[in-house]
mmCIF file of C-alpha atoms in Angstrom:
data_model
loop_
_atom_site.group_PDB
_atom_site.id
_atom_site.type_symbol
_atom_site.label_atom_id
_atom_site.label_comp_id
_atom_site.label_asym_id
_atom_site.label_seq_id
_atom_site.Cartn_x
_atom_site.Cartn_y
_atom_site.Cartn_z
ATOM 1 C CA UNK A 1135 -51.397 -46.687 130.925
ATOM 2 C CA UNK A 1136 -51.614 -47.068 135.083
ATOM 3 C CA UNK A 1137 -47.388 -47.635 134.223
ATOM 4 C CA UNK A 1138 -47.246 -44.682 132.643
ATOM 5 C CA UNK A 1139 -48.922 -42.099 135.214
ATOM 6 C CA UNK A 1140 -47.438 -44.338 138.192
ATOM 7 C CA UNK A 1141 -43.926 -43.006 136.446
ATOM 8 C CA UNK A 1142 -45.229 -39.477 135.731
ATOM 9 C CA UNK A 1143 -46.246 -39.186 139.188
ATOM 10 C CA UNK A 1144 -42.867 -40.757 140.638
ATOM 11 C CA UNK A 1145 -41.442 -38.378 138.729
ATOM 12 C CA UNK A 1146 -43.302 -35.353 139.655
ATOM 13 C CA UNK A 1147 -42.622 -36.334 142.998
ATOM 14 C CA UNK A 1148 -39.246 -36.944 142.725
ATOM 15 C CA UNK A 1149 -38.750 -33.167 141.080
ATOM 16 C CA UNK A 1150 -40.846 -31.687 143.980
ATOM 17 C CA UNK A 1151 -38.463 -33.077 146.361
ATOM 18 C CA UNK A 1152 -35.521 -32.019 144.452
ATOM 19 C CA UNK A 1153 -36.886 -28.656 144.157
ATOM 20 C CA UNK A 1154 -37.768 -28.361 147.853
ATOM 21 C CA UNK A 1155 -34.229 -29.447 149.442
ATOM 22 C CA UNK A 1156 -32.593 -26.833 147.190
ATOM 23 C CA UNK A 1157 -34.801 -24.312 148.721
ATOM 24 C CA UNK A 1158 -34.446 -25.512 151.672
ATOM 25 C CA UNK A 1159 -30.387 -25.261 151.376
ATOM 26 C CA UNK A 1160 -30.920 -21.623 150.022
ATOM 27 C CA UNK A 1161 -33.117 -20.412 153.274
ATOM 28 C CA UNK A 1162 -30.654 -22.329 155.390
ATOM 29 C CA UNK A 1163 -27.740 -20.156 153.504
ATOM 30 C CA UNK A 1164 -29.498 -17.319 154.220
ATOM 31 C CA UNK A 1165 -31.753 -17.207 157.705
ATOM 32 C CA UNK A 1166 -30.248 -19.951 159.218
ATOM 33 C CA UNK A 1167 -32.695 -21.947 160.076
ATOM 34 C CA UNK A 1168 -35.145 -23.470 157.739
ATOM 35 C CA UNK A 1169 -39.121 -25.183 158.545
ATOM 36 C CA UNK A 1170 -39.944 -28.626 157.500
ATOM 37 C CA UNK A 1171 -43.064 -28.156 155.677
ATOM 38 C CA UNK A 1172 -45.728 -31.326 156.112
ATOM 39 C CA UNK A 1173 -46.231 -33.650 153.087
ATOM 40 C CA UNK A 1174 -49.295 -32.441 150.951
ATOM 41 C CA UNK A 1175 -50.425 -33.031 147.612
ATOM 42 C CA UNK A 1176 -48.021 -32.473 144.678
ATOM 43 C CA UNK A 1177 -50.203 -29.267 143.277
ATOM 44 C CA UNK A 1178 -50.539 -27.566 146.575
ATOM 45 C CA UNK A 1179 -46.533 -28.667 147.465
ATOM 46 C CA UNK A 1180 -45.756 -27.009 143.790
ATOM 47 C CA UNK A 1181 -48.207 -23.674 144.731
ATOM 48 C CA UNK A 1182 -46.165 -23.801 148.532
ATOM 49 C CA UNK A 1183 -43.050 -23.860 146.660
ATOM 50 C CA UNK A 1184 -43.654 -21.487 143.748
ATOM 51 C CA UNK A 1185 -44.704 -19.067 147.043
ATOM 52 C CA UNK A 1186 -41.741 -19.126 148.979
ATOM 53 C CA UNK A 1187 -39.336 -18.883 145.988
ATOM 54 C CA UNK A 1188 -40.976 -15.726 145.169
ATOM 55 C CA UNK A 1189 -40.392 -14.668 148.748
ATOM 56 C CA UNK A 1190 -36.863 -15.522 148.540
ATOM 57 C CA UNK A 1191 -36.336 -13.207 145.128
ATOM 58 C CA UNK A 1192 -38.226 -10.010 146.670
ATOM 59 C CA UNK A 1193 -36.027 -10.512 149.663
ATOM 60 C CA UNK A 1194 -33.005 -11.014 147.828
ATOM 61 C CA UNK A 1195 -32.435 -9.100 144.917
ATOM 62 C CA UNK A 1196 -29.611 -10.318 143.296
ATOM 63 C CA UNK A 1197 -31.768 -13.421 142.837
ATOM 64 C CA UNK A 1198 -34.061 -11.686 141.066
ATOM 65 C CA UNK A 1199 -31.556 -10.632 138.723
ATOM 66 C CA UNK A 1200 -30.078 -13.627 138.436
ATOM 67 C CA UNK A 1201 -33.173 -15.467 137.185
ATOM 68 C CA UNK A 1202 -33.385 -12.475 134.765
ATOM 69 C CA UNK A 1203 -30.168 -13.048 133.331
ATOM 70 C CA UNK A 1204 -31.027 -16.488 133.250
ATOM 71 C CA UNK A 1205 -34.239 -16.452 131.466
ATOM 72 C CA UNK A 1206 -32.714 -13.710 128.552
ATOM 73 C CA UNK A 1207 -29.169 -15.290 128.362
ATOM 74 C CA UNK A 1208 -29.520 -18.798 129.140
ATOM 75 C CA UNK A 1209 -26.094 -19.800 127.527
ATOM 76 C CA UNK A 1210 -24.378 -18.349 130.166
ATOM 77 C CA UNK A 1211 -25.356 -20.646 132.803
ATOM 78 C CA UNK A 1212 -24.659 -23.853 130.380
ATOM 79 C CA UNK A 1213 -20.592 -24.231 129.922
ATOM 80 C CA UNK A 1214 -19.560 -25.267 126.943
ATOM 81 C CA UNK A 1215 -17.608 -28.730 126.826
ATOM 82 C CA UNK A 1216 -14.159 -29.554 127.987
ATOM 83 C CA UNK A 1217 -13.328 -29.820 124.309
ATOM 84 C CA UNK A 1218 -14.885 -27.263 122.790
ATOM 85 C CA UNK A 1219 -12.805 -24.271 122.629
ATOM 86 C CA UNK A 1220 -14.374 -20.483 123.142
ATOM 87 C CA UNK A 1221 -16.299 -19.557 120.656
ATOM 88 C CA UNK A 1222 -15.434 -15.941 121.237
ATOM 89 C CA UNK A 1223 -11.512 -16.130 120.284
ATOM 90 C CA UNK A 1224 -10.268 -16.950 117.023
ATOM 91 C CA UNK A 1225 -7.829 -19.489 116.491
ATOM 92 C CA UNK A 1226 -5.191 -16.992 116.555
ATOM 93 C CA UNK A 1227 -5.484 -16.250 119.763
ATOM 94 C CA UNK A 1228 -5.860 -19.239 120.852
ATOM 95 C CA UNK A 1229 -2.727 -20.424 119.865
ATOM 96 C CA UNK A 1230 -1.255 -17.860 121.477
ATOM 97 C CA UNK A 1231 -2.809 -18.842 124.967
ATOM 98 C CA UNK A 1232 -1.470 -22.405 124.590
ATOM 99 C CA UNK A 1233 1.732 -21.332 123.322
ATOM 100 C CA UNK A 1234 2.303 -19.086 126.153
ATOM 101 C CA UNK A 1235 1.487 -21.578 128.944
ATOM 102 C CA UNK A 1236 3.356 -24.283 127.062
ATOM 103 C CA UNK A 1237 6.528 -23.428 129.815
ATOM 104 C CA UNK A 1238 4.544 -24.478 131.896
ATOM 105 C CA UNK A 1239 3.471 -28.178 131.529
ATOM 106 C CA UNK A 1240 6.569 -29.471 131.789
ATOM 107 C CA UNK A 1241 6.811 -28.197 135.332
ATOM 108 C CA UNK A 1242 3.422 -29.186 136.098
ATOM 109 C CA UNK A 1243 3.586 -32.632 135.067
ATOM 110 C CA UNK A 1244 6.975 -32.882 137.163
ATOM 111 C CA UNK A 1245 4.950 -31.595 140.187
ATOM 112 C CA UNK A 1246 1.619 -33.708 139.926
ATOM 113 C CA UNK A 1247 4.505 -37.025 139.294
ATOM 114 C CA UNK A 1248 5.827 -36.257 142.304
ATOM 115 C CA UNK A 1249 2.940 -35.793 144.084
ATOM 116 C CA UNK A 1250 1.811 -39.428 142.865
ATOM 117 C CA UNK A 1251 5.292 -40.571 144.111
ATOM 118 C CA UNK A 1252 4.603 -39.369 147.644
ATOM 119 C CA UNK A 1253 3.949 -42.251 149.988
ATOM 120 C CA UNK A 1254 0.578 -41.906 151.877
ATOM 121 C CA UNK A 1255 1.498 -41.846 155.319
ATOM 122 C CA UNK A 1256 0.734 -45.249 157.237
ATOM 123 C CA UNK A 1257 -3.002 -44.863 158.608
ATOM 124 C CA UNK A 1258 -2.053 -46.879 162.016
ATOM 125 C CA UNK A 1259 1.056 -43.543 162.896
ATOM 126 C CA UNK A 1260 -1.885 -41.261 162.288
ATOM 127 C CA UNK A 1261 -3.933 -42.684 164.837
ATOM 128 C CA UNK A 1262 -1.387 -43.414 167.119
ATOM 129 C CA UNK A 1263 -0.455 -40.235 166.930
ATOM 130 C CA UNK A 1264 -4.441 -39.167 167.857
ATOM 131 C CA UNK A 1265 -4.343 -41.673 170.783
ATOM 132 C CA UNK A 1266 -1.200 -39.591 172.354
ATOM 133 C CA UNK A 1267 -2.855 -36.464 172.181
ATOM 134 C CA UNK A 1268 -4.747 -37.011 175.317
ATOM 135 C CA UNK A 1269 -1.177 -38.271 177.539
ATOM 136 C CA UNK A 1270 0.932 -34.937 175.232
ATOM 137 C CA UNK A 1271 -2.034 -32.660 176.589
ATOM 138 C CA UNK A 1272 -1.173 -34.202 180.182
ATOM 139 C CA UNK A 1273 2.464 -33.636 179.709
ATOM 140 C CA UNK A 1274 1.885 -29.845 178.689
ATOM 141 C CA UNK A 1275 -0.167 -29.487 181.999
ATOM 142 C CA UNK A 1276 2.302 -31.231 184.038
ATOM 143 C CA UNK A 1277 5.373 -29.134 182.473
ATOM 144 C CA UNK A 1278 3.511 -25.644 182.863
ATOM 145 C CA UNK A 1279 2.596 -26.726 186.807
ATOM 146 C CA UNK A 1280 6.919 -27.332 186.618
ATOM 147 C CA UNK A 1281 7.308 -24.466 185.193
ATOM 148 C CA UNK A 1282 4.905 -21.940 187.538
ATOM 149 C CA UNK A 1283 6.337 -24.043 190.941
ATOM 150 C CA UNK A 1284 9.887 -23.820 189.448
ATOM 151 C CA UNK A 1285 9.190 -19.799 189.221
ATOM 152 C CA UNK A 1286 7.851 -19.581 192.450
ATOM 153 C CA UNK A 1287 10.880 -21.330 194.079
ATOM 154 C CA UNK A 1288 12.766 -19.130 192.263
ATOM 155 C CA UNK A 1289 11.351 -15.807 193.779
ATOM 156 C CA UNK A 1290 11.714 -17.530 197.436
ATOM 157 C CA UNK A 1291 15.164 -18.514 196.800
ATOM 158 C CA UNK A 1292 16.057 -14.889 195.859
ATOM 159 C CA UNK A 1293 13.983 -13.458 198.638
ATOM 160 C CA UNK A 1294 16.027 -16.141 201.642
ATOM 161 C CA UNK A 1295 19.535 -14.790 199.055
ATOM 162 C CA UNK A 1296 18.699 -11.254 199.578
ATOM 163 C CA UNK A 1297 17.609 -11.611 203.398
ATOM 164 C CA UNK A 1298 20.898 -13.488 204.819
ATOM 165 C CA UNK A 1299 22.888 -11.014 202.607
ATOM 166 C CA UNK A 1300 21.187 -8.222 203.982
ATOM 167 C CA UNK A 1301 21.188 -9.181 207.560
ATOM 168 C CA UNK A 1302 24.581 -11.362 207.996
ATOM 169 C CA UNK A 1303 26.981 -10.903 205.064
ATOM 170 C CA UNK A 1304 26.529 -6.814 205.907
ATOM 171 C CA UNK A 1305 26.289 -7.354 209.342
ATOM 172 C CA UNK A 1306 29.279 -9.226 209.608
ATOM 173 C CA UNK A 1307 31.111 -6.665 207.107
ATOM 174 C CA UNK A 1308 29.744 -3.796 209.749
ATOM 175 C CA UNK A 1309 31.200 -5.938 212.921
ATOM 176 C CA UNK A 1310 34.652 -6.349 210.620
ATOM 177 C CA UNK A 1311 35.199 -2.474 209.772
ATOM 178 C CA UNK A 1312 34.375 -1.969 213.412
ATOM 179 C CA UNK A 1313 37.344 -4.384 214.570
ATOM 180 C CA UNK A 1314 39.643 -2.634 212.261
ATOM 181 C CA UNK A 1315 38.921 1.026 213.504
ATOM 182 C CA UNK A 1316 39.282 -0.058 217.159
ATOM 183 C CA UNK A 1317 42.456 -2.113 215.854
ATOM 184 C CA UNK A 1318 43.809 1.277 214.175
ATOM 185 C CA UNK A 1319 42.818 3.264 217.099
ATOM 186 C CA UNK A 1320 44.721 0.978 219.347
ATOM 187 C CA UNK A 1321 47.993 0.720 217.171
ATOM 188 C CA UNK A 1322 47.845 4.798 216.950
ATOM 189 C CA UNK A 1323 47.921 4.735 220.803
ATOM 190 C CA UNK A 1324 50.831 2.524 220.976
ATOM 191 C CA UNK A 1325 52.669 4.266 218.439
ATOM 192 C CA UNK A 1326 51.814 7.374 220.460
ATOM 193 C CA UNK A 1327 53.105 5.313 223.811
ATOM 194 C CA UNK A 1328 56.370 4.078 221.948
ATOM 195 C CA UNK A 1329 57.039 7.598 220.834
ATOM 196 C CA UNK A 1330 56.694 8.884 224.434
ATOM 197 C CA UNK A 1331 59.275 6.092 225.785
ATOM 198 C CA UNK A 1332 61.983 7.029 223.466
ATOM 199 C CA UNK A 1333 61.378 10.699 223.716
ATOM 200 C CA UNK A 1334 62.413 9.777 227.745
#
């Protein structure tokens, strides 16, 4: 007899706790945060719990409707086995499920075989792969600092490019052009000279 409530109340227990970590879950789903409630006798856990569920379905009514589709259609929420077909279609239909699928195993079966004839990748490349994140991450850093100080000595380069081409390749193109007027001017005036002599 002492056997026999020791197990009833183990098992009482055990359903309270079940029960209370599912409501728990749900009030974590849904506020976010959720209050450990202090151990207390199995009636007054029961009453605590029987409370706060009815909290949770005024607060969220598609509970509510939920449990009352549950308690009129209980069927629903108990699927039928794996080799039980619908009870709602007759065997007409379906045969003409299966029949129209039937294209399809073939495919599928190739698939999931070749699936099972991929070779798992070797654990020890994965994680020495993970231990060169750390020295790739350095890399990227180092190549982006490259890549900003290669830019910058870019923009000086075409800055010193632009001033000696600016102030000595046109500068010395200026002093040229002047050379070659004075030049021209100089050969007109001993053209001019020459012309004068023979004219004598």
């Amino acid at each position: 007899m002492d056997s026999m409530e020791s197990t009833l109340d183990n098992t009482t227990l055990s359903t309270i706790s079940l029960l209370e970590a599912r409501l728990l879950r749900l009030e974590h789903l849904l506020y976010g945060h959720t209050v450990q409630q202090p151990k207390a006798p199995a009636i007054r856990s029961m009453q605590e719990l029987e409370h706060r569920f009815g909290i949770l379905l005024q607060r969220v009514r598609v509970y509510a409707e939920l449990l009352k589709l549950y308690k009129s259609q209980p069927t629903l929420f108990q699927p039928p086995a794996p080799s039980q077909p619908p009870s709602e279609l007759p065997p007409d239909a379906l045969r003409a499920i299966v029949l129209a699928a039937a294209s399809s195993y073939p495919a599928t079966a190739s698939a999931l075989t070749a699936i099972s004839d991929t070779p798992v990748p070797d654990p020890a490349d994965s994680a020495n792969l993970a231990a060169l994140l750390p020295r790739m991450k350095g890399i990227e850093a180092t190549q982006l600092a490259q890549a900003a100080e290669i830019a910058e000595l870019r923009a000086r380069s075409e800055a010193v490019i632009r001033q000696w081409y600016e102030r000595d390749v046109i500068s010395y193109s200026n002093f040229v052009a002047g050379i070659d007027s004075r030049v021209e001017r100089a050969e007109r005036v001993v053209r001019r000279i020459q012309r004068a002599r023979d004219e004598i």
